[in-house]
mmCIF file of C-alpha atoms in Angstrom:
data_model
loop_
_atom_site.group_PDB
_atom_site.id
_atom_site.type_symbol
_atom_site.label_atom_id
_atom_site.label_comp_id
_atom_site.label_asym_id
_atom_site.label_seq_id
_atom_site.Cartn_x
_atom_site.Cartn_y
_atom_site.Cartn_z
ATOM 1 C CA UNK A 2 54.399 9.555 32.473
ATOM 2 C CA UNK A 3 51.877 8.367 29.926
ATOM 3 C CA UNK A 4 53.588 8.109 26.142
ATOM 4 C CA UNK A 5 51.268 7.850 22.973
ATOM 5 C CA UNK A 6 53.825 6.525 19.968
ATOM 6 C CA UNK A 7 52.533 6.657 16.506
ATOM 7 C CA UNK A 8 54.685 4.495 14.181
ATOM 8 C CA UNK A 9 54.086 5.623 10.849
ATOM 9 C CA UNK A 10 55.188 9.405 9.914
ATOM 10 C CA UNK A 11 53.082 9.233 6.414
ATOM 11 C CA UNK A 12 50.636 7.432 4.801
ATOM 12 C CA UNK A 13 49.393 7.465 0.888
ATOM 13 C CA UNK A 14 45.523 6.320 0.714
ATOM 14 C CA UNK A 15 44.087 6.012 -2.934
ATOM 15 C CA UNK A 16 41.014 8.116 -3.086
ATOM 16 C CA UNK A 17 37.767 5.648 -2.363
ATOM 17 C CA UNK A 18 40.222 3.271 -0.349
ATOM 18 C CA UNK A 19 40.889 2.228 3.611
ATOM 19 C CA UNK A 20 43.776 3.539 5.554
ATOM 20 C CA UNK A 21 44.595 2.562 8.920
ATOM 21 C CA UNK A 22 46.857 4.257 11.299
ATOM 22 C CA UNK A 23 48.373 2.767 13.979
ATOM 23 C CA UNK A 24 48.771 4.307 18.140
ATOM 24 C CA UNK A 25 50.066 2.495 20.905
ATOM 25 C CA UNK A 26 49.838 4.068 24.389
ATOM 26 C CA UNK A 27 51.437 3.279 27.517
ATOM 27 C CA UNK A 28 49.290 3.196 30.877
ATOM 28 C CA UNK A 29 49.041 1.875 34.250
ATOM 29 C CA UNK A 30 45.737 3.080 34.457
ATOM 30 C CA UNK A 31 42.464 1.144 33.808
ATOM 31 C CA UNK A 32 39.816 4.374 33.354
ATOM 32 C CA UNK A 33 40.867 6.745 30.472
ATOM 33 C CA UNK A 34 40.238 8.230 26.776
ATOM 34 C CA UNK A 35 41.506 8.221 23.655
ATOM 35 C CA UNK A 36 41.016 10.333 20.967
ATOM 36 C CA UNK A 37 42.150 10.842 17.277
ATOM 37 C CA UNK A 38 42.298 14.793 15.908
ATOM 38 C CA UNK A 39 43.049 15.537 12.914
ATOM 39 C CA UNK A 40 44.946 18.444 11.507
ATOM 40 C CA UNK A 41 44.275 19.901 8.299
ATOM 41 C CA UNK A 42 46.457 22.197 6.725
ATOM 42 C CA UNK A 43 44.703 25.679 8.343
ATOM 43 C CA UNK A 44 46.425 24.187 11.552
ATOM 44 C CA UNK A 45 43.027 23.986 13.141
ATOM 45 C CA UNK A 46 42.976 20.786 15.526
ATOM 46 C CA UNK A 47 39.501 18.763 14.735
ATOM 47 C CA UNK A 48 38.413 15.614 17.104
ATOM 48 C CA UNK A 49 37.966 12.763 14.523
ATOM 49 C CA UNK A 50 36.962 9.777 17.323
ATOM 50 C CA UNK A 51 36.513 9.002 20.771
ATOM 51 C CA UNK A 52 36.730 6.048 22.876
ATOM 52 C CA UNK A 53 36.432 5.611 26.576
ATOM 53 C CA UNK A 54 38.783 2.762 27.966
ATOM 54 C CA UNK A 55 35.774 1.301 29.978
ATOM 55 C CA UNK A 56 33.880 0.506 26.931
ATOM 56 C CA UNK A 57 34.835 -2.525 24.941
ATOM 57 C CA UNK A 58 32.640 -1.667 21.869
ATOM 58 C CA UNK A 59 34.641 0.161 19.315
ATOM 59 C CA UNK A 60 33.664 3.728 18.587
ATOM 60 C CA UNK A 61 32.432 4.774 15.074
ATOM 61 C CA UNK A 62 31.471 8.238 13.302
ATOM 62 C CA UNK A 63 30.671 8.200 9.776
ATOM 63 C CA UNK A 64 33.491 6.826 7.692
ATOM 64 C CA UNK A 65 35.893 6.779 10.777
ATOM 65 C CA UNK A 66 36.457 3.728 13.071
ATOM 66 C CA UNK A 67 38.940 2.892 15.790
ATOM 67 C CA UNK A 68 40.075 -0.793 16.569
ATOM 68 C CA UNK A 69 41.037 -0.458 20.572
ATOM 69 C CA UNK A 70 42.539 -3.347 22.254
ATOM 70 C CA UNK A 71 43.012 -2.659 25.666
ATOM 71 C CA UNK A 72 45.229 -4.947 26.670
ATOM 72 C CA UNK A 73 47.470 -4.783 24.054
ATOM 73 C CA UNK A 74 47.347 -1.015 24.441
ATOM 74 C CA UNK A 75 46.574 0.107 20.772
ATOM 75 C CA UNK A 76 44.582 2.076 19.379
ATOM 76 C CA UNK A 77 44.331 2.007 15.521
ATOM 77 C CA UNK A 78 42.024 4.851 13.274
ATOM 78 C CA UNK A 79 40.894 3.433 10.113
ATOM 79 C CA UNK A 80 39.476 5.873 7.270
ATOM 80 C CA UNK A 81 37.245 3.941 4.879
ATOM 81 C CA UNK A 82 36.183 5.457 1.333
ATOM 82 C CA UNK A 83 39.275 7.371 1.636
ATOM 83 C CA UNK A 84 38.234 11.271 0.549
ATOM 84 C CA UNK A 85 40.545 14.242 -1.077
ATOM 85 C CA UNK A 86 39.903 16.323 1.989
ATOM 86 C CA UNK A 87 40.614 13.391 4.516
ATOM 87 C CA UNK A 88 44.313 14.500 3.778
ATOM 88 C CA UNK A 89 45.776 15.955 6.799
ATOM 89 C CA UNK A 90 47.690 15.250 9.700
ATOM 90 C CA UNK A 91 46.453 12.566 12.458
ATOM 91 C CA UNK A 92 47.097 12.525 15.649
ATOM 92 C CA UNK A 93 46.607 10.019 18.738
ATOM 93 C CA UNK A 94 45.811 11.330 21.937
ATOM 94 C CA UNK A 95 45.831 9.847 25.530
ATOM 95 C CA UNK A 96 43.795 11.389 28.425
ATOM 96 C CA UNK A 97 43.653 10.510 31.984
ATOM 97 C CA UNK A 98 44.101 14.133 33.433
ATOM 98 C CA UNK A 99 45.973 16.072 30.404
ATOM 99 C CA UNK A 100 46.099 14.902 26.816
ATOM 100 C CA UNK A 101 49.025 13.707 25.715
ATOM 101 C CA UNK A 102 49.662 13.116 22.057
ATOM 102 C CA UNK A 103 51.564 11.029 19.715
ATOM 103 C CA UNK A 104 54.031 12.619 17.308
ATOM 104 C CA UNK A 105 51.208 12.657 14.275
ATOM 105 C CA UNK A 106 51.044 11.027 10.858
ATOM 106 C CA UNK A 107 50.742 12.965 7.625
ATOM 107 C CA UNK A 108 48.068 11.023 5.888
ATOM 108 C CA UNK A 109 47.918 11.557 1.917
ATOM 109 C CA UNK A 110 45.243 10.981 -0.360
ATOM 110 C CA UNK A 111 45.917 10.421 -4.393
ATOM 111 C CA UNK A 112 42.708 11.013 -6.766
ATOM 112 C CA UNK B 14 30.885 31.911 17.739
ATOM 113 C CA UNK B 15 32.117 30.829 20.276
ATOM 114 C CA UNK B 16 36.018 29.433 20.384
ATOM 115 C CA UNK B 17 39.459 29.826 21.227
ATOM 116 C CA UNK B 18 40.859 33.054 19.865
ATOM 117 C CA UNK B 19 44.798 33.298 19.883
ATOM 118 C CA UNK B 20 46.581 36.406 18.844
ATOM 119 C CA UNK B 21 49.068 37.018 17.004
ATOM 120 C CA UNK B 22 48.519 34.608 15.140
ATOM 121 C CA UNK B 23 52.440 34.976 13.349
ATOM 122 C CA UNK B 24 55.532 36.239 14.887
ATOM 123 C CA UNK B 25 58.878 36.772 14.523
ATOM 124 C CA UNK B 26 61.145 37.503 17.377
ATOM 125 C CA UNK B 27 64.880 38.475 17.323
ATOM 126 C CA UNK B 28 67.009 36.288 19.669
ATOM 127 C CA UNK B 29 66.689 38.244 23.519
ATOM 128 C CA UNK B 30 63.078 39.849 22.974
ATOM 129 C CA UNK B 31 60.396 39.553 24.569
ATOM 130 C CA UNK B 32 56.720 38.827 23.787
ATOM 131 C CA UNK B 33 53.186 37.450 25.432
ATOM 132 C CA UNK B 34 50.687 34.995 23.401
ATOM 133 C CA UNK B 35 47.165 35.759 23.973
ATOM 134 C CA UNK B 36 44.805 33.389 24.783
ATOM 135 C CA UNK B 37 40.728 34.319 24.902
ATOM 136 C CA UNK B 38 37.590 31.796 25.158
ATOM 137 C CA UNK B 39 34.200 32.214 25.547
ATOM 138 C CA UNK B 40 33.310 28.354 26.316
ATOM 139 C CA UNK B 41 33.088 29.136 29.763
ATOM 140 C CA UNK B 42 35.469 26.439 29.931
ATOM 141 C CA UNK B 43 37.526 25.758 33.503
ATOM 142 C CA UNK B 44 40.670 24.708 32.268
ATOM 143 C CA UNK B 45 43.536 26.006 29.837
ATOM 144 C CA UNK B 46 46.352 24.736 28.378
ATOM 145 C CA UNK B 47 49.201 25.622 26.053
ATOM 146 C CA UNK B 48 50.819 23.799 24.376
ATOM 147 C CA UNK B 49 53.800 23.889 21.668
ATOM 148 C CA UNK B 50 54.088 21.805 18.321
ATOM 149 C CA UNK B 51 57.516 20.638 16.693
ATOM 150 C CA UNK B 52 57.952 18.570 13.738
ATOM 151 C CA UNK B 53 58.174 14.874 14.540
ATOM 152 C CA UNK B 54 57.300 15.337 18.121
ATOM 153 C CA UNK B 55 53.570 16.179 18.228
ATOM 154 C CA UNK B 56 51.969 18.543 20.964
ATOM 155 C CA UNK B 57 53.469 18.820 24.142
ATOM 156 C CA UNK B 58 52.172 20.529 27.375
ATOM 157 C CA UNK B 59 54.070 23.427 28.709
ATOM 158 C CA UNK B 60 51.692 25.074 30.910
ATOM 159 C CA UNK B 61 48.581 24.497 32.180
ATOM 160 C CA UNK B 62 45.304 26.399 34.303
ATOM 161 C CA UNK B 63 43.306 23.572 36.186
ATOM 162 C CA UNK B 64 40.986 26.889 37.093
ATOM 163 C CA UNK B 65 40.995 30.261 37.525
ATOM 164 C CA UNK B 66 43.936 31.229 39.956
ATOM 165 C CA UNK B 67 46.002 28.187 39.407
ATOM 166 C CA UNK B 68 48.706 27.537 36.864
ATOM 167 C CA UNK B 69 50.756 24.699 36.897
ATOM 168 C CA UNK B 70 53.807 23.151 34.829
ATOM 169 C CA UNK B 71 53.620 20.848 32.102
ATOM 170 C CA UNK B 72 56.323 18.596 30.041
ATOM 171 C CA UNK B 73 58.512 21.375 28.984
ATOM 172 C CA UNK B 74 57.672 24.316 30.901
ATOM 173 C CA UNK B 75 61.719 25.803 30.674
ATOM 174 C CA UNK B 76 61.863 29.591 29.377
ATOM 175 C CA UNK B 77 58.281 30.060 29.370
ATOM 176 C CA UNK B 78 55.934 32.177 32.424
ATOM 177 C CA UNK B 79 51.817 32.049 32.264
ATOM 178 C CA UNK B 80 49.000 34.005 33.954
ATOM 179 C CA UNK B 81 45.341 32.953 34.508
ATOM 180 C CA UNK B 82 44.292 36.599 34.133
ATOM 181 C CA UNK B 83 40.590 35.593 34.722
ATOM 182 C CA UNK B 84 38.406 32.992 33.771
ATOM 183 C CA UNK B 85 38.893 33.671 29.897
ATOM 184 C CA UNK B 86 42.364 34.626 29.569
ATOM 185 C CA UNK B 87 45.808 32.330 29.741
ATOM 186 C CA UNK B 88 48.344 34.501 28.500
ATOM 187 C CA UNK B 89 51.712 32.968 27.632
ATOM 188 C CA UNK B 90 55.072 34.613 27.960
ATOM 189 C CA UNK B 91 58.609 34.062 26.461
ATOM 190 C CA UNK B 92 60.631 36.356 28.509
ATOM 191 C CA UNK B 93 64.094 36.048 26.250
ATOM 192 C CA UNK B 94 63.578 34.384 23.499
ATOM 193 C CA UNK B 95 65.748 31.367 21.744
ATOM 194 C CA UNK B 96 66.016 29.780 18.541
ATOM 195 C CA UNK B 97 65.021 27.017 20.308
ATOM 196 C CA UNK B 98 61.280 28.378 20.846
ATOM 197 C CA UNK B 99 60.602 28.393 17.097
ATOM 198 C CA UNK B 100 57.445 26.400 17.161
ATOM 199 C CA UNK B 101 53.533 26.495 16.617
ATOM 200 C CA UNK B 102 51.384 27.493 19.941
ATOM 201 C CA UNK B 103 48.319 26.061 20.570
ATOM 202 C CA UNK B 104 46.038 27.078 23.462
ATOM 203 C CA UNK B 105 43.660 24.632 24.567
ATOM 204 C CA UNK B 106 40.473 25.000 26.892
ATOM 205 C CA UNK B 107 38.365 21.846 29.283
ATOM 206 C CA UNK B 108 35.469 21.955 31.328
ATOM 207 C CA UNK B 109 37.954 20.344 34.033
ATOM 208 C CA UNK B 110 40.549 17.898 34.413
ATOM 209 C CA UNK B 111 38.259 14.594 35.374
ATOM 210 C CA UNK B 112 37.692 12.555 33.002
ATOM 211 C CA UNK B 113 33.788 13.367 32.974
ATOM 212 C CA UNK B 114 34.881 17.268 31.846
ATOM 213 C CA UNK B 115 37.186 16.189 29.034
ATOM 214 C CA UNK B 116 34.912 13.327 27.550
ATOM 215 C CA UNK B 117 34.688 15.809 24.616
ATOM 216 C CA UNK B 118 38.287 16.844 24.256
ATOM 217 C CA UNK B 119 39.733 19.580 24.438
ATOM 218 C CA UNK B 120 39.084 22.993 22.042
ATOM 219 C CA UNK B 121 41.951 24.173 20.528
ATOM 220 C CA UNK B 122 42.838 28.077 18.895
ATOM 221 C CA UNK B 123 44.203 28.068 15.642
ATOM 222 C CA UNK B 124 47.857 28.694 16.789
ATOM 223 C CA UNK B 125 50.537 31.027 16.817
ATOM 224 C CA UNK B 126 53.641 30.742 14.157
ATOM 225 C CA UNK B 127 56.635 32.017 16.161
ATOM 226 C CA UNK B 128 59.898 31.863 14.654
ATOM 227 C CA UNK B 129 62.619 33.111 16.944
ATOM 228 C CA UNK B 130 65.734 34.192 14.526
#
């Protein structure tokens, strides 16, 4: 079974800073996706970022990037220009035929 | 617009009742999902509808029962509930299962609160 582990529980982000949040995955499979959602506090789940394991370039949207190394099997989410509604909870997903997700990190942002 | 639509959308069950969690899209999506959320542990799969007319298990599919009713509806079901299924529901929908079908992820309802006292 494919596990998605998300080291940090919280993270505080000054307002106008860059957080990064860490994801490591474990896989014996070579084709896959990865995704970060976020979660504000309405519960709704939002898709931040997707990257497809067969691509090497890194995937970028707006003021959200991912660093994936595919050997090492992480996959990081950094927020730049850190804004007050960026607060929420993130979580790392793994997909190969169900998404499986990390245990989330409550991400903080102080004005 | 279109979605996920979950009802109820709170709960609270005595220990022993019973109760179904609605699930409704109109995505025309393939697949559904449900899932439950606990603090410190994320979303995990309990059931899961590859299409209509199939359901199949998930990580922790214990005390719970599903039903593809057609293509739109995955109902839920606790059939006696426990403290123990205190948690925040999620249904999810796909295209599919293949990796082409989910290259968008997956849509997700708002959830259901259920606290089971």
């Amino acid at each position: 079974a494919q596990t998605v582990t998300q080291s940090q529980p919280e993270m505080s982000v000054q307002e106008a800073e860059t957080v990064t949040l860490s994801c490591t995955y474990d896989t014996s499979e070579s084709d896959y996706y990865l995704f970060w959602y976020k979660q504000p506090p309405s519960r709704q789940m939002i898709l931040v970022i997707r990257q497809e394991a067969y691509k090497q370039q890194n995937a970028t949207e707006n003021r959200f990037s991912v660093n994936f190394q595919k050997a090492a099997k992480s996959f990081s989410l950094k927020i730049s220009d850190s804004q007050l509604g960026d607060a929420a909870m993130y979580f790392c997903a793994y997909f190969d035929y169900k998404l499986s997700f990390g245990a989330g990190t409550t991400v903080t942002v102080r004005a | 617009n279109a979605g996920v639509t979950q009802t109820p959308k709170f709960q609270v069950l005595k220990t022993g009742q019973s109760m179904t969690l609605q699930c409704a899209q109109d995505m025309n999506h393939n697949s559904m999902y449900w899932y439950r959320q606990d603090p410190g542990m994320g979303l995990r799969l309990i059931y899961y509808s590859a299409s209509e007319g199939t359901t199949d298990k998930g990580e922790v599919p214990n005390g719970y029962n599903v039903s593809r009713l057609n293509k739109r509806e995955f109902s839920l079901r606790l059939e006696s509930a426990a403290p123990s299924q205190t948690s925040v529901y999620f249904c999810a929908t796909s295209w599919g299962r293949d990796l082409t079908s989910a290259l968008n992820g997956y849509t997700f309802g708002s959830g259901t609160r259920l606290t089971v006292v």
